Amino acid sequence: MKNIGKIILGILVISAVAYRLSAPRNKQESKKPKNIILLIGDGMGLSEASASYFFKDSVPNFDRFTTIGLIKTSAADALVCDSAASATAYATGVDTYNGAIGVDMQKKPVPTIIEKIIPMDISTGIVTTSSVMHATPASFYAHAASRKSYQDIAAFLPTSKIDFIAGGGTEFLDKDKREDARDLYKEFENNGYEVETNSLPNKTTEKKQAIFLAEDGMDKMLEGRGDFLPNATKMALDKLSKNKNGFFLMVEGAQIDWGGHDNDTDYLITELLDFDKTIGVALDFAAKNAETLIIVTADHETGGFTLSTDDGNYNKIKPTFSTGGHSATMVPIFAKGPGEENFGGIYKNTALFQKMMDIFK
Ligand code: MG
Ligand code: ZN
């Protein structure tokens, strides 16, 4: 009898411990968020993200995340992915070919997360350091068989209903530079937009805002871009958070990829640290707005970037590159906020779309 008593007690203790382990640590974590901020570091593989720990004077904002996963980046037609197929996977959930902008393998348009949530009265925004017509942002609002159809992609913007748009791209909007001579600035105005092409305005307006501050991509950090990305992100959050129904904001650090293609460490690191600073803006916003989920990831890795030893000196890092193109390595995904537990693990790029849509439906 004594032994049976001990066994029963033992089972009770084990069950209690098992229950504690399986129960949510924090009730807040399992709640559904209202807002999503998706930050995409173009070309930001694990070595690039790791570089923030070695090349920033303070602790990088990556350190503030509590859920981490890995994304398998291949495209439908290629082991190594480009930004168009990847962003289309994130924006639509469809596995497609390199170069595809919001279209499937048959080049048929597929609805994007932005197109799906606008009818639910959710606010949307896009901020990037490339042109707004470049592959990553374009895949969230446009449909084109080729990423190079910048003029066609630009023509989607005035009727996109996106509340806040900021980046470069005037050369694809200017009437005298367009083959069809359409006046897209006029079309923006007719669709309730206030357009700005000189500098980042210092406050948001009641109208939808479209801000284009470069002909094509924005200046590099090394050329004095300054705080455009963190400041435009702050502005977007200020504007979009007025909607009580929630918002979706996509922010892109586009030129981490361009530094990788150039095999230029200074270019890559300065863009990465600008992106890290912008992640800080998003996390600070979420700290005051608890119904916000922050997701940080990349579309693919660029440059085969590695934090190598400097000729065998294990106390010195000499970054090296193995390619001028992209690589097939998995990319990290970081999440923080209500629902973050759904973003850990290893999964394909197409799975991110449904995970985000589950929050909005
Ligand atoms: Mg990009
Ligand atoms: Zn690239």
Short mmCIF file of C-alpha atoms and ligand atoms in Angstrom, two decimals:
data_model
loop_
_atom_site.label_atom_id
_atom_site.label_comp_id
_atom_site.label_asym_id
_atom_site.label_seq_id
_atom_site.Cartn_x
_atom_site.Cartn_y
_atom_site.Cartn_z
CA MET A 1 0.00 0.00 0.00
CA LYS A 2 2.79 2.34 0.92
CA ASN A 3 4.45 1.80 -2.48
CA ILE A 4 1.19 2.29 -4.41
CA GLY A 5 0.72 5.57 -2.51
CA LYS A 6 4.20 6.66 -3.57
CA ILE A 7 3.52 5.71 -7.20
CA ILE A 8 0.24 7.64 -7.25
CA LEU A 9 1.92 10.65 -5.69
CA GLY A 10 4.70 10.35 -8.27
CA ILE A 11 2.21 10.27 -11.14
CA LEU A 12 0.44 13.32 -9.71
CA VAL A 13 3.71 15.27 -9.46
CA ILE A 14 4.76 14.30 -13.02
CA SER A 15 1.31 15.26 -14.38
CA ALA A 16 1.44 18.62 -12.63
CA VAL A 17 4.91 19.33 -14.03
CA ALA A 18 3.84 18.20 -17.52
CA TYR A 19 0.78 20.45 -17.30
CA ARG A 20 2.92 23.43 -16.30
CA LEU A 21 5.27 22.81 -19.22
CA SER A 22 2.47 22.56 -21.77
CA ALA A 23 0.41 25.49 -20.46
CA PRO A 24 1.03 28.86 -22.14
CA ARG A 25 3.66 30.75 -20.20
CA ASN A 26 1.91 34.00 -20.82
CA LYS A 27 -1.77 34.41 -21.70
CA GLN A 28 -1.00 37.58 -23.67
CA GLU A 29 1.13 35.56 -26.14
CA SER A 30 -1.73 33.40 -27.35
CA LYS A 31 -4.00 36.40 -28.06
CA LYS A 32 -4.63 37.50 -31.63
CA PRO A 33 -2.92 40.73 -32.71
CA LYS A 34 -4.71 43.52 -34.56
CA ASN A 35 -1.70 44.91 -36.42
CA ILE A 36 1.18 43.29 -38.32
CA ILE A 37 4.45 45.00 -39.16
CA LEU A 38 6.39 42.82 -41.62
CA LEU A 39 9.99 43.95 -42.05
CA ILE A 40 11.90 42.35 -44.94
CA GLY A 41 15.67 42.67 -45.10
CA ASP A 42 16.31 41.95 -48.78
CA GLY A 43 19.22 39.49 -49.03
CA MET A 44 19.53 39.24 -45.24
CA GLY A 45 20.69 35.70 -44.44
CA LEU A 46 21.81 34.52 -41.03
CA SER A 47 25.40 35.77 -41.55
CA GLU A 48 24.08 39.23 -42.45
CA ALA A 49 21.83 39.30 -39.35
CA SER A 50 24.75 37.99 -37.25
CA ALA A 51 26.92 40.83 -38.52
CA SER A 52 24.76 43.26 -36.54
CA TYR A 53 26.25 41.73 -33.37
CA PHE A 54 29.83 42.35 -34.54
CA PHE A 55 29.50 45.68 -36.35
CA LYS A 56 27.12 47.64 -34.10
CA ASP A 57 28.41 49.50 -31.04
CA SER A 58 25.33 48.60 -29.02
CA VAL A 59 23.19 45.46 -28.75
CA PRO A 60 21.23 45.06 -32.01
CA ASN A 61 17.45 45.09 -31.99
CA PHE A 62 17.47 41.49 -33.28
CA ASP A 63 18.28 40.64 -29.65
CA ARG A 64 14.79 41.71 -28.52
CA PHE A 65 12.97 38.87 -30.31
CA THR A 66 11.66 35.85 -28.44
CA THR A 67 10.44 33.60 -31.30
CA ILE A 68 12.85 32.57 -34.07
CA GLY A 69 12.41 30.33 -37.11
CA LEU A 70 13.98 29.52 -40.46
CA ILE A 71 12.46 29.92 -43.91
CA LYS A 72 13.18 27.69 -46.89
CA THR A 73 13.52 30.13 -49.75
CA SER A 74 13.48 28.18 -53.03
CA ALA A 75 11.21 29.30 -55.90
CA ALA A 76 8.91 26.96 -57.87
CA ASP A 77 11.26 26.89 -60.86
CA ALA A 78 14.63 27.40 -59.17
CA LEU A 79 16.56 26.25 -56.11
CA VAL A 80 17.92 29.77 -55.63
CA CYS A 81 15.18 32.35 -55.25
CA ASP A 82 14.92 35.94 -56.41
CA SER A 83 13.11 38.78 -54.67
CA ALA A 84 10.05 38.63 -56.94
CA ALA A 85 9.20 34.94 -56.38
CA SER A 86 9.93 35.29 -52.68
CA ALA A 87 7.84 38.41 -52.11
CA THR A 88 5.03 36.88 -54.18
CA ALA A 89 5.19 33.82 -51.89
CA TYR A 90 4.95 36.06 -48.82
CA ALA A 91 2.24 38.29 -50.28
CA THR A 92 0.03 35.62 -51.89
CA GLY A 93 1.02 32.18 -50.57
CA VAL A 94 1.65 30.98 -54.13
CA ASP A 95 4.82 29.16 -55.14
CA THR A 96 5.93 30.77 -58.40
CA TYR A 97 8.84 31.44 -60.76
CA ASN A 98 11.74 33.84 -60.36
CA GLY A 99 10.72 37.22 -61.77
CA ALA A 100 6.98 36.81 -61.06
CA ILE A 101 5.17 39.78 -59.50
CA GLY A 102 1.91 38.68 -57.87
CA VAL A 103 1.27 36.01 -60.53
CA ASP A 104 1.33 32.19 -60.47
CA MET A 105 3.21 29.73 -62.72
CA GLN A 106 0.64 30.37 -65.49
CA LYS A 107 1.28 34.13 -65.15
CA LYS A 108 -2.26 34.54 -63.78
CA PRO A 109 -2.75 37.27 -61.14
CA VAL A 110 -3.22 35.99 -57.58
CA PRO A 111 -4.69 38.22 -54.83
CA THR A 112 -2.19 39.71 -52.35
CA ILE A 113 -2.58 40.12 -48.60
CA ILE A 114 -2.99 43.86 -49.15
CA GLU A 115 -5.76 43.34 -51.71
CA LYS A 116 -7.49 40.86 -49.39
CA ILE A 117 -7.49 42.97 -46.22
CA ILE A 118 -8.37 46.40 -47.63
CA PRO A 119 -12.07 45.34 -48.06
CA MET A 120 -11.97 44.37 -44.32
CA ASP A 121 -11.30 48.06 -43.56
CA ILE A 122 -7.75 47.33 -42.42
CA SER A 123 -5.21 50.05 -43.20
CA THR A 124 -2.10 49.22 -45.24
CA GLY A 125 1.31 50.72 -45.90
CA ILE A 126 4.54 50.11 -47.81
CA VAL A 127 7.91 51.68 -47.01
CA THR A 128 11.12 50.78 -48.87
CA THR A 129 14.61 52.05 -49.71
CA SER A 130 14.30 50.83 -53.33
CA SER A 131 11.74 52.19 -55.76
CA VAL A 132 8.20 51.25 -54.73
CA MET A 133 7.98 49.46 -58.11
CA HIS A 134 10.93 47.17 -57.33
CA ALA A 135 10.25 43.42 -56.94
CA THR A 136 9.77 43.17 -53.17
CA PRO A 137 7.20 45.94 -52.61
CA ALA A 138 5.62 45.44 -56.08
CA SER A 139 4.62 41.85 -55.26
CA PHE A 140 2.36 43.16 -52.47
CA TYR A 141 0.12 45.28 -54.76
CA ALA A 142 0.83 44.58 -58.46
CA HIS A 143 0.54 41.73 -60.95
CA ALA A 144 3.06 41.42 -63.77
CA ALA A 145 4.64 38.51 -65.63
CA SER A 146 8.03 40.21 -65.30
CA ARG A 147 9.59 42.20 -62.47
CA LYS A 148 11.15 44.43 -65.12
CA SER A 149 7.76 45.88 -66.20
CA TYR A 150 8.28 48.86 -63.87
CA GLN A 151 5.90 51.17 -65.76
CA ASP A 152 3.06 48.62 -65.69
CA ILE A 153 3.74 47.95 -62.00
CA ALA A 154 3.65 51.70 -61.22
CA ALA A 155 0.21 51.98 -62.84
CA PHE A 156 -1.26 49.76 -60.10
CA LEU A 157 -0.43 52.27 -57.37
CA PRO A 158 -2.96 55.11 -57.81
CA THR A 159 -5.93 52.72 -57.45
CA SER A 160 -4.21 50.43 -54.91
CA LYS A 161 -5.96 52.11 -51.92
CA ILE A 162 -2.73 51.64 -49.90
CA ASP A 163 -2.88 54.34 -47.20
CA PHE A 164 0.81 55.12 -46.91
CA ILE A 165 3.47 54.61 -49.59
CA ALA A 166 7.10 55.77 -49.29
CA GLY A 167 10.22 55.02 -51.32
CA GLY A 168 11.71 55.91 -54.71
CA GLY A 169 10.41 55.59 -58.26
CA THR A 170 9.51 58.94 -59.89
CA GLU A 171 11.04 57.83 -63.21
CA PHE A 172 8.25 55.26 -63.56
CA LEU A 173 5.57 57.83 -62.71
CA ASP A 174 6.59 60.93 -64.66
CA LYS A 175 4.30 61.44 -67.66
CA ASP A 176 7.12 62.36 -70.03
CA LYS A 177 9.05 59.22 -69.12
CA ARG A 178 6.13 56.84 -69.56
CA GLU A 179 5.50 55.09 -72.87
CA ASP A 180 1.73 55.46 -72.42
CA ALA A 181 2.07 59.13 -71.34
CA ARG A 182 -0.42 58.49 -68.51
CA ASP A 183 -0.37 61.14 -65.81
CA LEU A 184 -0.12 58.95 -62.72
CA TYR A 185 0.29 61.92 -60.36
CA LYS A 186 -3.12 63.17 -61.54
CA GLU A 187 -4.49 59.63 -61.08
CA PHE A 188 -3.16 59.60 -57.52
CA GLU A 189 -4.94 62.88 -56.80
CA ASN A 190 -8.17 61.65 -58.38
CA ASN A 191 -8.01 58.64 -56.07
CA GLY A 192 -7.66 60.66 -52.88
CA TYR A 193 -3.87 60.76 -52.52
CA GLU A 194 -1.56 63.53 -51.51
CA VAL A 195 1.71 63.02 -53.42
CA GLU A 196 5.09 64.27 -52.18
CA THR A 197 8.28 64.15 -54.26
CA ASN A 198 10.61 66.57 -52.44
CA SER A 199 11.19 65.37 -48.89
CA LEU A 200 9.58 63.30 -46.18
CA PRO A 201 6.70 65.48 -44.87
CA ASN A 202 6.87 66.23 -41.15
CA LYS A 203 3.33 65.14 -40.48
CA THR A 204 0.67 62.76 -41.72
CA THR A 205 -2.48 63.98 -43.45
CA GLU A 206 -6.12 62.89 -43.53
CA LYS A 207 -5.65 61.82 -47.16
CA LYS A 208 -3.77 58.76 -48.34
CA GLN A 209 -0.09 59.60 -48.78
CA ALA A 210 2.30 58.61 -51.59
CA ILE A 211 5.88 59.78 -51.10
CA PHE A 212 8.50 59.26 -53.84
CA LEU A 213 11.89 60.71 -52.99
CA ALA A 214 14.19 59.34 -55.74
CA GLU A 215 14.04 58.59 -59.45
CA ASP A 216 14.74 54.91 -58.84
CA GLY A 217 16.21 53.51 -55.58
CA MET A 218 16.81 55.83 -52.64
CA ASP A 219 20.40 56.97 -51.98
CA LYS A 220 22.68 54.52 -50.17
CA MET A 221 23.34 55.09 -46.46
CA LEU A 222 26.97 55.67 -47.55
CA GLU A 223 25.71 58.52 -49.78
CA GLY A 224 23.85 60.20 -46.92
CA ARG A 225 20.32 58.77 -47.01
CA GLY A 226 20.15 59.44 -43.28
CA ASP A 227 17.12 58.31 -41.29
CA PHE A 228 14.65 57.98 -44.17
CA LEU A 229 13.75 54.35 -43.37
CA PRO A 230 13.22 54.69 -39.59
CA ASN A 231 11.48 58.07 -40.02
CA ALA A 232 9.16 56.93 -42.83
CA THR A 233 8.33 53.86 -40.73
CA LYS A 234 7.49 56.10 -37.74
CA MET A 235 5.26 58.20 -39.97
CA ALA A 236 3.53 55.14 -41.41
CA LEU A 237 2.84 53.80 -37.90
CA ASP A 238 1.52 57.18 -36.78
CA LYS A 239 -0.90 57.24 -39.71
CA LEU A 240 -1.97 53.58 -39.86
CA SER A 241 -2.48 53.17 -36.10
CA LYS A 242 -5.40 55.62 -36.26
CA ASN A 243 -7.49 52.79 -37.70
CA LYS A 244 -9.13 50.90 -34.83
CA ASN A 245 -9.64 47.87 -37.13
CA GLY A 246 -5.88 47.36 -37.41
CA PHE A 247 -3.20 47.65 -40.07
CA PHE A 248 -0.60 45.82 -42.13
CA LEU A 249 2.70 47.58 -42.83
CA MET A 250 5.49 46.14 -44.99
CA VAL A 251 8.87 47.79 -44.48
CA GLU A 252 11.82 46.81 -46.65
CA GLY A 253 15.55 47.27 -46.13
CA ALA A 254 16.09 46.85 -49.86
CA GLN A 255 19.76 47.65 -50.21
CA ILE A 256 21.22 44.99 -47.91
CA ASP A 257 20.81 42.91 -51.09
CA TRP A 258 22.55 45.50 -53.24
CA GLY A 259 25.57 45.57 -50.92
CA GLY A 260 25.64 41.77 -51.20
CA HIS A 261 25.52 41.84 -55.02
CA ASP A 262 28.38 44.35 -55.02
CA ASN A 263 30.34 42.18 -52.53
CA ASP A 264 30.78 45.47 -50.67
CA THR A 265 30.98 44.94 -46.89
CA ASP A 266 30.64 48.64 -45.96
CA TYR A 267 27.57 49.02 -48.17
CA LEU A 268 25.99 45.84 -46.75
CA ILE A 269 26.70 46.64 -43.09
CA THR A 270 25.52 50.27 -43.21
CA GLU A 271 22.24 49.16 -44.83
CA LEU A 272 21.89 46.33 -42.29
CA LEU A 273 22.37 48.69 -39.34
CA ASP A 274 19.83 51.12 -40.81
CA PHE A 275 17.40 48.18 -41.04
CA ASP A 276 18.19 47.20 -37.43
CA LYS A 277 17.43 50.76 -36.30
CA THR A 278 14.09 50.54 -38.14
CA ILE A 279 13.32 47.23 -36.41
CA GLY A 280 13.84 49.19 -33.17
CA VAL A 281 11.21 51.74 -34.25
CA ALA A 282 8.72 48.92 -34.89
CA LEU A 283 9.50 47.18 -31.57
CA ASP A 284 9.20 50.46 -29.64
CA PHE A 285 5.80 51.07 -31.27
CA ALA A 286 4.67 47.56 -30.33
CA ALA A 287 5.84 48.05 -26.74
CA LYS A 288 3.22 50.83 -26.46
CA ASN A 289 0.64 49.16 -28.72
CA ALA A 290 0.30 45.64 -27.38
CA GLU A 291 -1.97 44.38 -30.17
CA THR A 292 0.93 44.54 -32.64
CA LEU A 293 2.88 41.59 -34.02
CA ILE A 294 6.35 42.30 -35.46
CA ILE A 295 7.79 39.89 -38.02
CA VAL A 296 11.32 40.32 -39.39
CA THR A 297 12.64 38.13 -42.17
CA ALA A 298 14.46 38.11 -45.51
CA ASP A 299 13.50 36.97 -49.00
CA HIS A 300 16.75 35.08 -49.63
CA GLU A 301 20.45 35.48 -48.88
CA THR A 302 22.70 37.54 -51.16
CA GLY A 303 26.43 37.25 -51.79
CA GLY A 304 27.08 33.99 -49.95
CA PHE A 305 28.21 36.31 -47.17
CA THR A 306 30.33 34.81 -44.39
CA LEU A 307 31.87 36.14 -41.19
CA SER A 308 35.28 34.56 -41.81
CA THR A 309 38.39 34.68 -39.64
CA ASP A 310 41.01 37.14 -40.79
CA ASP A 311 43.68 34.75 -42.13
CA GLY A 312 43.33 32.39 -39.19
CA ASN A 313 43.10 35.12 -36.54
CA TYR A 314 40.13 33.92 -34.52
CA ASN A 315 39.77 37.28 -32.82
CA LYS A 316 39.22 39.18 -36.03
CA ILE A 317 36.39 38.93 -38.55
CA LYS A 318 37.02 39.54 -42.22
CA PRO A 319 33.66 39.29 -44.03
CA THR A 320 33.89 37.41 -47.33
CA PHE A 321 31.53 36.66 -50.21
CA SER A 322 31.18 33.53 -52.34
CA THR A 323 28.97 34.88 -55.15
CA GLY A 324 27.73 38.06 -56.80
CA GLY A 325 24.25 36.54 -56.84
CA HIS A 326 21.90 34.97 -54.32
CA SER A 327 22.33 31.75 -52.33
CA ALA A 328 19.91 29.00 -51.29
CA THR A 329 20.62 29.13 -47.54
CA MET A 330 17.62 29.29 -45.22
CA VAL A 331 16.87 32.76 -43.88
CA PRO A 332 15.94 33.62 -40.30
CA ILE A 333 12.49 34.81 -39.26
CA PHE A 334 12.01 36.69 -35.98
CA ALA A 335 8.64 37.37 -34.35
CA LYS A 336 7.48 39.29 -31.30
CA GLY A 337 4.00 40.06 -30.05
CA PRO A 338 0.66 38.28 -29.67
CA GLY A 339 0.61 35.15 -31.84
CA GLU A 340 4.41 35.07 -32.22
CA GLU A 341 4.48 31.35 -31.36
CA ASN A 342 2.96 30.58 -34.78
CA PHE A 343 6.04 31.90 -36.56
CA GLY A 344 8.75 29.64 -35.08
CA GLY A 345 9.96 26.44 -36.74
CA ILE A 346 11.16 25.63 -40.24
CA TYR A 347 8.78 26.23 -43.12
CA LYS A 348 8.60 27.30 -46.75
CA ASN A 349 8.26 30.96 -47.78
CA THR A 350 4.69 30.35 -49.05
CA ALA A 351 3.52 29.39 -45.51
CA LEU A 352 4.07 32.89 -44.14
CA PHE A 353 1.09 34.26 -46.12
CA GLN A 354 -1.48 31.97 -44.45
CA LYS A 355 0.04 32.52 -41.02
CA MET A 356 -0.48 36.27 -41.50
CA MET A 357 -3.95 35.90 -43.07
CA ASP A 358 -5.08 33.76 -40.10
CA ILE A 359 -4.57 36.88 -37.98
CA PHE A 360 -6.74 39.11 -40.17
CA LYS A 361 -9.66 36.79 -40.81
MG MG B 1 13.86 44.16 -52.61
ZN ZN B 2 19.22 40.42 -55.22
#
